[in-house]
XYZ file of C-alpha atoms in Angstrom:
741
model
C 146.147 90.543 125.211
C 149.358 92.492 124.783
C 148.256 94.901 127.490
C 147.571 92.038 129.901
C 150.988 90.540 129.183
C 152.633 93.905 129.862
C 150.772 94.192 133.169
C 151.821 90.687 134.213
C 155.417 91.524 133.294
C 155.369 94.654 135.459
C 153.825 92.665 138.312
C 156.552 90.023 138.060
C 159.282 92.694 138.040
C 157.788 94.386 141.120
C 157.515 91.095 143.020
C 161.102 90.281 142.086
C 162.341 93.633 143.397
C 160.455 93.139 146.685
C 161.848 89.609 147.124
C 165.363 90.878 146.372
C 165.023 93.634 148.979
C 163.782 91.133 151.584
C 166.745 88.843 150.825
C 169.189 91.754 151.227
C 167.574 92.753 154.527
C 167.758 89.163 155.802
C 171.418 88.787 154.817
C 172.829 92.161 155.907
C 170.507 93.486 158.650
C 168.337 90.629 159.874
C 164.958 90.843 161.531
C 165.905 90.615 165.206
C 166.167 94.151 166.617
C 165.452 95.957 169.848
C 162.116 97.705 170.148
C 163.591 101.190 170.164
C 165.811 100.473 167.160
C 162.964 98.822 165.273
C 160.664 101.798 165.937
C 163.409 104.162 164.801
C 163.775 102.170 161.571
C 160.029 102.280 160.964
C 159.940 106.019 161.559
C 162.871 106.507 159.153
C 161.065 104.506 156.467
C 157.904 106.554 156.938
C 159.873 109.812 156.778
C 161.533 108.727 153.511
C 158.169 107.785 151.985
C 156.603 111.064 153.077
C 159.574 112.937 151.623
C 159.003 111.149 148.337
C 155.256 111.879 148.309
C 155.422 115.479 149.495
C 158.643 116.738 147.915
C 159.951 114.212 145.395
C 156.769 113.676 143.401
C 155.970 117.415 143.028
C 159.508 118.049 141.769
C 159.163 115.165 139.312
C 155.840 116.438 138.004
C 157.203 119.971 137.683
C 160.076 118.685 135.540
C 157.685 116.621 133.397
C 155.376 119.625 132.993
C 158.244 121.842 131.872
C 159.360 119.142 129.434
C 155.864 118.750 127.946
C 155.393 122.523 127.756
C 158.689 123.239 125.988
C 158.883 120.105 123.826
C 155.304 118.893 123.261
C 155.024 115.374 121.806
C 153.454 114.743 118.405
C 149.867 113.538 118.348
C 149.852 109.864 117.431
C 147.129 108.849 114.957
C 146.821 105.071 114.695
C 146.706 103.818 111.075
C 143.550 102.232 109.727
C 143.987 98.536 109.039
C 141.733 95.769 107.766
C 140.580 93.295 110.390
C 140.142 89.602 109.845
C 137.074 87.614 110.783
C 138.448 86.404 114.120
C 139.238 89.900 115.345
C 135.786 91.115 114.320
C 134.184 88.289 116.318
C 136.243 89.147 119.362
C 135.249 92.790 119.045
C 131.620 91.808 118.728
C 131.853 89.666 121.856
C 133.521 92.425 123.814
C 130.932 94.899 122.633
C 128.075 92.599 123.647
C 129.637 91.992 127.065
C 129.950 95.708 127.715
C 126.421 96.233 126.475
C 125.154 93.517 128.807
C 126.850 95.152 131.792
C 125.380 98.554 130.923
C 121.878 97.127 130.484
C 122.090 95.378 133.848
C 123.147 98.650 135.425
C 120.161 100.392 133.804
C 117.830 98.020 135.645
C 118.743 99.795 138.905
C 117.727 103.194 137.535
C 114.309 104.774 137.454
C 112.832 108.193 136.824
C 113.731 109.283 140.350
C 117.418 108.922 139.483
C 117.169 111.579 136.761
C 117.307 114.478 139.221
C 120.788 115.567 138.170
C 121.003 118.394 140.690
C 120.263 115.993 143.536
C 122.738 113.485 142.130
C 125.476 116.119 142.071
C 124.647 117.068 145.657
C 124.802 113.446 146.773
C 128.034 112.968 144.866
C 129.606 115.897 146.685
C 128.329 114.594 150.034
C 129.733 111.127 149.305
C 133.086 112.645 148.389
C 133.143 114.700 151.596
C 132.035 111.695 153.630
C 134.893 109.547 152.338
C 137.348 112.365 153.103
C 136.159 113.773 156.429
C 134.762 110.546 157.848
C 138.128 108.709 157.937
C 139.867 111.938 158.966
C 137.520 112.408 161.931
C 137.821 108.745 162.975
C 141.625 108.813 162.704
C 141.760 112.027 164.732
C 139.588 110.480 167.446
C 141.688 107.298 167.494
C 144.910 109.311 167.711
C 143.583 111.352 170.633
C 142.289 108.283 172.477
C 145.470 106.269 171.943
C 147.790 109.070 173.048
C 145.774 109.959 176.168
C 147.158 108.552 179.422
C 145.065 108.090 182.557
C 148.225 108.189 184.660
C 148.237 111.977 184.319
C 144.901 112.316 186.092
C 145.821 109.965 188.921
C 149.207 111.622 189.385
C 147.609 115.084 189.575
C 144.974 113.945 192.062
C 147.409 112.059 194.325
C 150.029 114.827 194.495
C 147.327 117.431 195.169
C 145.996 115.378 198.074
C 149.485 114.751 199.447
C 150.290 118.454 199.662
C 146.848 119.621 200.734
C 145.997 117.261 203.606
C 147.795 116.054 206.745
C 149.899 112.911 206.766
C 152.008 111.009 209.230
C 155.280 112.682 208.369
C 154.251 116.268 207.707
C 151.495 118.873 207.758
C 149.124 119.589 204.896
C 148.653 123.038 203.419
C 145.010 122.966 204.458
C 146.083 123.039 208.124
C 148.003 126.307 207.682
C 145.656 128.995 208.983
C 147.938 132.008 209.371
C 150.878 133.392 207.454
C 153.351 132.888 210.290
C 152.761 129.104 210.060
C 153.984 128.954 206.474
C 157.666 128.496 207.363
C 156.789 125.528 209.577
C 154.889 123.995 206.682
C 157.857 124.549 204.345
C 160.198 122.944 206.877
C 158.127 119.818 207.456
C 156.558 119.275 204.034
C 159.079 120.658 201.539
C 162.460 120.318 203.258
C 162.405 117.336 205.594
C 159.961 115.245 203.527
C 162.052 115.693 200.369
C 165.311 114.751 202.099
C 164.148 111.817 204.200
C 165.057 109.286 201.469
C 168.176 110.993 200.145
C 170.443 108.614 198.271
C 174.192 108.268 198.672
C 174.778 110.495 195.650
C 172.981 113.334 197.397
C 169.900 113.462 195.156
C 166.858 114.235 197.277
C 164.075 111.663 197.506
C 160.473 112.141 198.516
C 158.939 110.501 201.566
C 156.084 109.103 199.485
C 157.963 108.073 196.338
C 161.684 107.527 195.980
C 161.358 107.522 192.188
C 160.082 111.127 192.226
C 163.114 113.385 191.908
C 163.143 117.113 192.628
C 164.609 118.968 189.651
C 166.592 122.004 190.761
C 165.496 123.800 193.898
C 162.238 125.230 195.167
C 161.361 128.845 194.625
C 159.489 131.069 197.076
C 157.809 134.079 195.499
C 155.712 136.611 197.317
C 153.591 139.462 196.034
C 153.368 142.378 198.457
C 151.520 145.662 198.379
C 152.918 149.040 199.308
C 149.813 149.938 201.281
C 148.037 147.137 203.201
C 144.747 149.037 203.209
C 142.027 147.301 201.188
C 140.145 149.443 198.664
C 137.527 148.877 196.022
C 140.010 148.613 193.169
C 142.561 145.868 192.472
C 145.702 145.918 194.635
C 148.895 147.558 193.359
C 151.812 145.259 193.939
C 155.149 146.708 194.937
C 158.212 146.641 192.695
C 160.495 148.738 194.949
C 164.073 147.741 195.739
C 164.600 147.091 199.471
C 167.453 146.335 201.803
C 167.240 143.241 204.051
C 164.347 143.538 206.482
C 162.402 145.694 203.989
C 164.518 148.694 204.878
C 164.668 151.864 202.814
C 166.492 153.525 201.151
C 168.021 150.914 198.938
C 171.809 151.006 198.481
C 173.811 149.058 195.925
C 176.671 147.464 197.904
C 179.924 146.278 196.358
C 179.683 142.738 197.717
C 175.992 142.213 196.913
C 176.874 140.143 193.822
C 178.970 137.772 195.894
C 176.385 137.366 198.627
C 173.393 137.497 196.300
C 171.415 134.931 198.319
C 171.200 137.511 201.130
C 170.035 140.449 199.012
C 167.934 138.666 196.341
C 164.774 138.103 198.490
C 164.421 141.881 198.893
C 164.733 142.740 195.206
C 161.882 142.473 192.670
C 162.082 140.081 189.771
C 164.210 141.550 186.999
C 162.236 142.649 183.990
C 164.761 141.542 181.346
C 162.710 138.528 180.338
C 163.086 136.648 177.108
C 160.496 136.906 174.367
C 159.291 133.395 175.126
C 158.733 134.306 178.779
C 156.703 137.352 177.802
C 154.694 135.141 175.425
C 154.100 132.086 177.607
C 154.495 133.266 181.194
C 152.754 136.622 180.986
C 149.562 135.505 182.714
C 147.771 136.008 186.016
C 146.998 133.430 188.681
C 143.295 133.737 189.405
C 142.910 133.346 193.150
C 139.998 133.433 195.541
C 140.534 137.115 196.345
C 142.580 138.704 193.551
C 144.485 137.981 190.368
C 148.251 137.734 190.803
C 150.715 138.315 187.939
C 153.326 135.684 187.288
C 156.149 138.015 186.234
C 156.220 140.061 189.435
C 157.124 139.728 193.089
C 160.139 138.992 195.296
C 161.906 135.643 194.982
C 163.954 133.509 197.351
C 165.463 130.129 196.478
C 165.908 127.173 198.818
C 168.903 124.807 198.644
C 169.282 121.165 197.671
C 170.292 119.943 201.115
C 168.101 120.146 204.194
C 170.723 122.002 206.266
C 171.212 124.793 203.755
C 167.478 125.092 203.181
C 166.945 125.507 206.930
C 169.542 128.289 206.974
C 167.591 130.099 204.232
C 164.325 129.680 206.142
C 165.883 130.922 209.376
C 167.324 133.947 207.599
C 163.947 134.829 206.046
C 162.150 134.319 209.352
C 164.609 136.430 211.342
C 164.407 139.301 208.853
C 160.595 139.146 208.682
C 160.314 138.308 204.981
C 156.560 137.726 205.442
C 154.793 140.814 206.827
C 151.371 142.406 206.839
C 152.050 143.773 203.347
C 152.353 140.253 201.920
C 149.395 139.546 199.657
C 150.207 136.059 198.347
C 153.054 133.522 198.463
C 153.799 131.047 195.672
C 155.990 127.942 196.061
C 157.103 126.566 192.677
C 159.029 123.352 191.993
C 159.126 120.450 189.524
C 159.069 116.712 190.238
C 160.134 114.050 187.767
C 158.924 110.461 188.102
C 161.460 108.195 186.441
C 159.259 105.076 186.313
C 156.463 106.609 184.245
C 158.504 109.366 182.562
C 156.242 112.015 184.042
C 156.824 115.645 184.995
C 154.765 117.206 187.797
C 154.898 121.013 187.807
C 153.635 122.059 191.255
C 152.511 125.502 192.414
C 151.437 125.949 196.022
C 149.613 129.228 196.643
C 148.729 130.958 199.902
C 146.544 134.091 199.826
C 146.345 136.366 202.852
C 142.894 137.701 203.536
C 142.221 141.161 205.046
C 141.078 139.390 208.209
C 144.451 137.748 208.896
C 143.707 134.218 207.721
C 144.907 132.570 204.536
C 143.304 130.703 201.644
C 145.450 127.722 200.485
C 145.483 126.206 197.016
C 147.519 123.490 195.252
C 147.910 123.368 191.471
C 149.640 120.385 189.847
C 150.212 120.064 186.119
C 151.200 116.566 184.946
C 152.736 116.150 181.500
C 154.829 113.642 179.593
C 157.342 115.988 178.047
C 160.011 113.418 177.111
C 157.787 111.089 175.107
C 159.618 110.720 171.802
C 158.437 108.731 168.809
C 160.687 105.759 169.599
C 159.131 105.552 173.084
C 155.526 105.453 171.861
C 153.657 102.118 171.795
C 152.991 100.386 168.503
C 149.310 101.342 168.653
C 150.260 105.003 169.007
C 152.729 104.769 166.112
C 150.118 103.086 163.925
C 147.473 105.688 164.788
C 149.945 108.520 164.122
C 150.977 107.039 160.764
C 147.379 106.545 159.610
C 146.475 110.070 160.713
C 149.418 111.563 158.784
C 148.418 109.690 155.624
C 144.755 110.699 155.948
C 145.745 114.301 156.615
C 147.933 114.321 153.492
C 144.981 113.008 151.487
C 142.746 115.695 153.006
C 145.272 118.441 152.194
C 145.729 117.148 148.641
C 141.984 117.090 148.034
C 141.592 120.613 149.396
C 144.512 121.962 147.352
C 143.285 120.393 144.097
C 139.740 121.649 144.642
C 140.810 125.230 145.357
C 143.466 125.222 142.610
C 141.055 124.375 139.804
C 138.011 126.169 141.270
C 139.205 129.126 143.361
C 135.697 130.598 143.491
C 134.758 127.793 145.905
C 136.730 129.618 148.597
C 133.733 131.911 149.007
C 131.853 129.052 150.635
C 131.885 128.951 154.431
C 132.574 125.222 154.472
C 135.642 125.543 152.254
C 136.909 128.329 154.508
C 136.410 125.957 157.417
C 138.465 123.329 155.536
C 141.294 125.825 155.125
C 141.013 126.677 158.813
C 141.260 122.974 159.737
C 144.404 122.710 157.624
C 145.929 125.776 159.306
C 145.105 124.455 162.789
C 146.838 121.164 161.936
C 149.928 123.087 160.878
C 149.724 125.118 164.106
C 149.633 121.899 166.156
C 152.734 120.642 164.341
C 154.569 123.909 164.988
C 153.607 123.837 168.676
C 154.820 120.248 169.023
C 158.174 121.147 167.443
C 158.545 124.192 169.713
C 157.671 122.122 172.761
C 160.261 119.489 171.888
C 162.925 122.156 171.383
C 162.034 123.740 174.738
C 162.233 120.386 176.497
C 165.596 119.631 174.864
C 167.011 122.988 175.988
C 165.667 122.450 179.515
C 167.247 118.987 179.721
C 170.603 120.442 178.700
C 170.112 123.001 181.442
C 169.435 120.201 183.927
C 172.691 118.484 182.964
C 174.831 121.548 183.729
C 172.720 123.132 186.461
C 174.246 124.095 189.783
C 172.829 123.081 193.137
C 171.191 126.443 193.786
C 169.455 127.003 190.454
C 165.726 127.014 189.889
C 164.861 125.005 186.759
C 161.568 126.311 185.438
C 159.670 123.633 183.511
C 156.567 125.750 183.353
C 157.441 127.082 179.898
C 157.291 123.657 178.195
C 154.309 122.850 180.402
C 152.484 125.943 179.162
C 153.402 124.991 175.599
C 152.030 121.509 176.276
C 148.780 123.017 177.574
C 148.512 125.234 174.501
C 149.044 122.207 172.249
C 146.352 120.245 174.075
C 143.899 123.155 173.839
C 144.613 123.524 170.122
C 143.977 119.811 169.560
C 140.664 120.139 171.403
C 139.748 123.111 169.223
C 140.696 121.053 166.150
C 138.322 118.308 167.272
C 135.520 120.873 167.676
C 135.861 122.390 164.201
C 136.265 118.938 162.616
C 133.019 117.843 164.263
C 131.373 121.026 162.976
C 132.607 120.243 159.450
C 131.213 116.740 159.737
C 127.788 118.281 160.358
C 127.756 119.505 156.759
C 128.594 116.014 155.517
C 125.742 114.425 157.484
C 123.108 116.615 155.824
C 122.000 113.667 153.685
C 120.142 112.288 156.717
C 116.609 113.565 157.231
C 117.179 114.018 160.970
C 120.051 116.422 160.419
C 118.115 118.272 157.727
C 115.156 118.611 160.049
C 117.280 119.898 162.900
C 119.080 122.366 160.623
C 115.782 123.717 159.307
C 114.495 124.029 162.877
C 117.517 126.089 163.877
C 117.108 128.261 160.791
C 113.452 128.976 161.536
C 113.745 129.376 165.298
C 117.020 131.209 165.796
C 115.503 134.678 166.269
C 112.812 133.566 168.722
C 115.216 131.293 170.588
C 117.844 134.047 170.812
C 115.353 136.590 172.205
C 114.029 134.058 174.737
C 117.566 133.147 175.790
C 118.422 136.835 176.279
C 115.363 137.288 178.478
C 116.324 134.211 180.546
C 119.910 135.432 180.953
C 118.760 138.917 182.037
C 116.397 137.466 184.638
C 119.071 134.989 185.777
C 121.683 137.729 186.210
C 119.289 139.784 188.332
C 118.411 136.780 190.476
C 122.092 135.882 190.938
C 122.910 139.448 191.974
C 120.241 139.210 194.661
C 121.369 135.770 195.851
C 125.046 136.777 195.968
C 124.208 139.940 197.913
C 122.106 138.078 200.478
C 123.891 134.711 200.836
C 127.368 135.343 199.404
C 129.081 135.668 202.789
C 127.722 132.340 204.050
C 127.711 129.963 201.076
C 130.619 128.897 198.890
C 128.251 128.224 195.973
C 127.028 131.839 195.894
C 130.111 133.832 196.845
C 130.539 135.357 193.352
C 128.325 136.108 190.390
C 129.783 133.662 187.859
C 129.728 130.706 190.237
C 126.202 131.614 191.308
C 125.025 131.589 187.667
C 126.663 128.227 187.084
C 125.015 126.750 190.168
C 121.595 128.103 189.204
C 121.885 126.649 185.682
C 123.004 123.275 187.080
C 120.048 123.313 189.469
C 117.731 124.213 186.584
C 118.813 121.212 184.513
C 118.493 118.729 187.365
C 121.993 118.702 188.861
C 120.783 119.617 192.339
C 123.201 117.548 194.436
C 125.607 120.467 194.951
C 123.008 123.114 195.836
C 121.050 122.794 199.074
C 117.920 124.830 199.804
C 119.368 125.877 203.162
C 122.036 127.920 201.358
C 119.335 130.385 200.232
C 117.899 130.971 203.725
C 120.709 133.097 205.201
C 118.644 136.265 204.669
C 115.673 134.992 206.654
C 113.031 132.327 206.321
C 110.505 134.240 204.210
C 113.150 135.741 201.920
C 114.687 132.290 201.517
C 111.306 130.857 200.557
C 110.919 133.591 197.936
C 114.419 132.968 196.521
C 113.941 129.219 196.418
C 110.500 129.637 194.812
C 111.916 131.909 192.123
C 114.717 129.428 191.436
C 112.508 126.319 191.487
C 109.432 127.688 189.703
C 110.158 130.824 187.683
C 113.553 129.795 186.278
C 113.075 126.043 186.042
C 109.389 125.565 185.338
C 108.512 128.767 183.549
C 111.515 130.124 181.643
C 113.363 126.886 180.841
C 110.154 125.115 179.832
C 109.189 128.068 177.646
C 112.594 127.813 175.964
C 112.223 124.075 175.368
C 108.587 124.374 174.247
C 109.557 127.059 171.753
C 112.136 124.792 170.156
C 109.633 121.921 170.164
C 107.016 124.051 168.382
C 109.437 125.049 165.644
C 110.544 121.435 165.375
C 106.915 120.434 164.786
C 106.539 123.161 162.148
C 109.681 121.989 160.364
C 108.399 118.432 160.420
C 105.081 119.503 158.900
C 106.909 121.411 156.159
C 109.020 118.352 155.413
C 105.992 116.043 155.289
C 104.052 118.363 153.000
C 106.834 118.471 150.431
C 106.818 116.158 147.457
C 109.226 113.267 148.091
C 109.688 111.857 144.617
C 113.418 111.558 145.131
C 116.001 108.965 145.985
C 117.754 108.676 149.314
C 121.473 108.904 149.853
C 121.773 105.162 150.353
C 119.917 104.517 147.066
C 122.471 106.754 145.380
C 125.340 104.813 146.980
C 123.874 101.488 145.859
C 123.906 102.673 142.245
C 127.127 104.695 142.379
C 129.185 101.892 143.967
C 127.350 98.937 142.479
C 130.638 97.544 141.166
C 132.181 97.374 144.621
C 129.050 95.803 146.076
C 128.991 93.332 143.192
C 132.513 92.186 144.047
C 131.453 91.579 147.633
C 128.433 89.598 146.474
C 130.721 87.337 144.468
C 132.556 86.254 147.611
C 131.774 82.714 148.824
C 130.352 83.958 152.099
C 127.751 86.097 150.253
C 126.608 83.512 147.730
C 123.219 81.960 148.307
C 122.400 78.508 146.994
C 119.011 77.740 145.517
C 116.857 75.484 147.731
C 113.738 73.997 146.161
C 111.937 72.995 149.387
C 109.934 70.413 147.452
C 108.525 72.943 144.969
C 109.109 73.752 141.332
C 110.853 76.875 140.087
C 107.569 78.445 138.989
C 106.039 77.844 142.413
C 109.036 79.399 144.180
C 108.952 82.443 141.881
C 105.217 82.852 142.476
C 105.668 82.613 146.263
C 108.473 85.186 146.144
C 106.381 87.639 144.114
C 103.411 87.228 146.452
C 105.686 87.844 149.459
C 107.040 91.022 147.862
C 103.493 92.274 147.216
C 102.473 91.603 150.808
C 105.526 93.442 152.131
C 104.785 96.417 149.866
C 101.219 96.615 151.154
C 102.384 96.299 154.742
C 104.849 99.186 154.320
C 102.061 101.355 152.926
C 99.819 100.591 155.899
C 102.518 101.048 158.508
C 103.803 104.311 157.059
C 104.972 106.812 159.757
C 102.534 109.369 161.145
C 102.937 111.997 158.498
C 100.612 113.756 156.069
C 99.688 111.044 153.622
C 99.170 112.478 150.208
C 97.061 110.824 147.521
C 98.966 109.484 144.572
C 98.323 111.795 141.680
C 98.011 110.869 138.064
C 101.543 112.104 137.452
C 102.937 109.711 140.043
C 101.013 106.833 138.555
C 102.284 107.777 135.090
C 105.894 107.853 136.322
C 105.490 104.471 137.945
C 103.981 103.104 134.746
C 106.890 104.483 132.680
C 109.446 103.020 135.088
C 107.801 99.623 134.824
C 107.796 99.832 131.030
C 111.464 100.864 130.900
C 112.399 97.930 133.107
C 110.539 95.537 130.841
C 112.353 96.926 127.787
C 115.712 96.630 129.590
C 114.962 93.036 130.573
C 114.106 92.277 126.925
C 117.386 93.810 125.741
C 119.338 91.854 128.373
C 117.732 88.566 127.309
C 118.384 89.274 123.616
C 122.030 90.139 124.307
C 122.496 87.008 126.419
C 120.964 84.817 123.676
C 123.259 86.413 121.110
C 126.316 85.715 123.265
C 125.225 82.124 123.877
C 124.868 81.517 120.142
C 128.315 83.015 119.501
C 130.012 80.958 122.244
C 128.230 77.639 121.772
C 127.674 77.421 118.031
C 130.412 79.822 116.847
C 127.913 81.478 114.564
C 128.601 84.702 112.759
C 125.682 86.505 114.286
C 124.955 89.874 112.801
C 124.517 92.623 115.295
C 121.321 94.644 115.378
C 121.165 97.876 113.485
C 121.785 99.977 116.614
C 124.813 97.833 117.479
C 126.390 97.589 114.026
C 126.474 101.276 113.219
C 129.487 102.591 115.076
C 130.792 106.028 114.118
C 134.375 106.317 112.979
C 136.896 108.888 114.092
C 138.133 111.344 111.542
C 141.599 111.059 109.968
C 142.782 114.092 111.927
C 141.734 112.614 115.263
C 138.479 114.609 115.414
C 135.473 113.101 117.226
C 132.783 111.255 115.238
C 129.894 113.138 113.668
C 126.269 112.172 113.689
C 123.941 112.311 110.688
C 122.484 115.688 111.547
C 125.955 117.243 111.521
C 126.765 115.655 108.137
C 123.504 116.919 106.668
C 124.119 120.394 108.060
C 127.603 120.507 106.520
C 126.191 119.284 103.187
């Protein structure tokens, strides 16, 4: 009773503190706030709580540990005291109540529950399920809540606007030769972006006034020293030229003052920052070649249409684009104020050896300025829940590896550590991206009118973050596979993979070898006439899609460019040998091993409990609380019959259901019940009868104590309770006493 009073006192003190805090908030701060301020307050509260959990509590426990280690407390031994009759009765009642609960719990157990190894396995699976299940669900919810469909629509619309013709300007798809590129730049990138210019001078786009051009556009060309086409990759020039691509190059005194005249003829300077070498050191994969990003000759346009036209005229008069030009890139960044969206655009034109060009438009949409106070409440809630679940996951992993470091040898524990490291990597990437965006916005504030503001660095960081999150989802799903091994379907599939991996791998290698040879032949014969078979990788992808039924993109006529009979042979090989023969052999092989695994599973002795039976016993207390709710209670309905008749009808119904389940058992190898199984069932039935007898005796004893206040003596097994030694040692049984004597 004293303990209950102490708990009620602590509860009252806690409620009083909460009410006092609410009163102080209502008096001094109030509850009416703007959304941004309210979100900032919530984030501050969460940060303070996380600081307490992650930093404050460990420091507190370290101090307490040092205190207990240096000044250990004395062991308290409670004195022995005589108890009166009332206290003994209360102890007897409490003992009988606990005994009744334990006997009721024993009714749920049978001999199948005594497989301790299986119980430990199920216990570990349940623990992992309650850790990784919520973590996986929270990760999925966070990804789904933070995804925005506006990014896809923005990318698609801007790509179409630059690629195809419109009323006001020409599309990049209608540029067939390199000498038409300046006309495209004039109509599409200069006039169209200055048609809706505001009074302040900020350029507007013909299609969207809210889309603002950040900085100026950059023209970058990659040129070769020798225009002759060889078998190897092209070598791009990095030579310094005078205007008009004249040699030799001379450093003039006034070149720094008139840098806009001499810059288009000079290669990009190689004094890049470390971040540029880390993020921007990649190649653009084109239709003909791969083009490095940190190379080429650059020319910048101006903010106004008149100055941009002067730059274009200067480049055209001095023949900036020549036969040595291999590719031209046009880079710029658009910012949509209404949806807080950045569009990083790259327009590419590749010159073919035949004089024509291959156009391409790449648009990367990203919300780079989305801070926490600008997120919706659903996103904030999902982020908060994910952080809490991740902290719980990290705590569980740290405790497990701290007390049992040998568990790190397991592959699954290594995967847990890898998941933790990937989460930390995502956090670091997000922080770096935010710092990059902040530095770029400061650069936008103080940028001049002729400066190219490159938002591709934070965009590349955003892409890397997104890819890392996708990889995190993959490895989390793989970890969840281990948790779902309690299901027979997953066990069966895992055993099938274990048995069939060598045969499946050899069959897959044979299919890939045959497919590579077929694709080489198809590319050689039809590569110059079909876009689906113009290179080996794309040809393999198309053949695999056609093999699995996705035949809408591949037409049979694309294989007949080498002649009718050769086309028939190619189409027959693709439709019969690859699809019917090899793919069906692959699938049939897996099916055969699946059948073998199923036969092995059915032949095994299944005298074991399922995972759900284990959960019913392990969490019977939680389920019991739910059954006590009013919505779960079931009232007794007589239906015009006596209690004995209702009990008899219920028992007969249970027997009929048991017989029906035996008859409708799945198509598996039915084994005859052996004498051992019958003996186990007989023992289980006897144990249940003994438990029911003990429960009834205990209930009768309690009823006599409560109703008649009788001093009922406990049975011999209940009255003999061992005492603890005077030095706090555990109790001894009779065998130990006899051994000591």
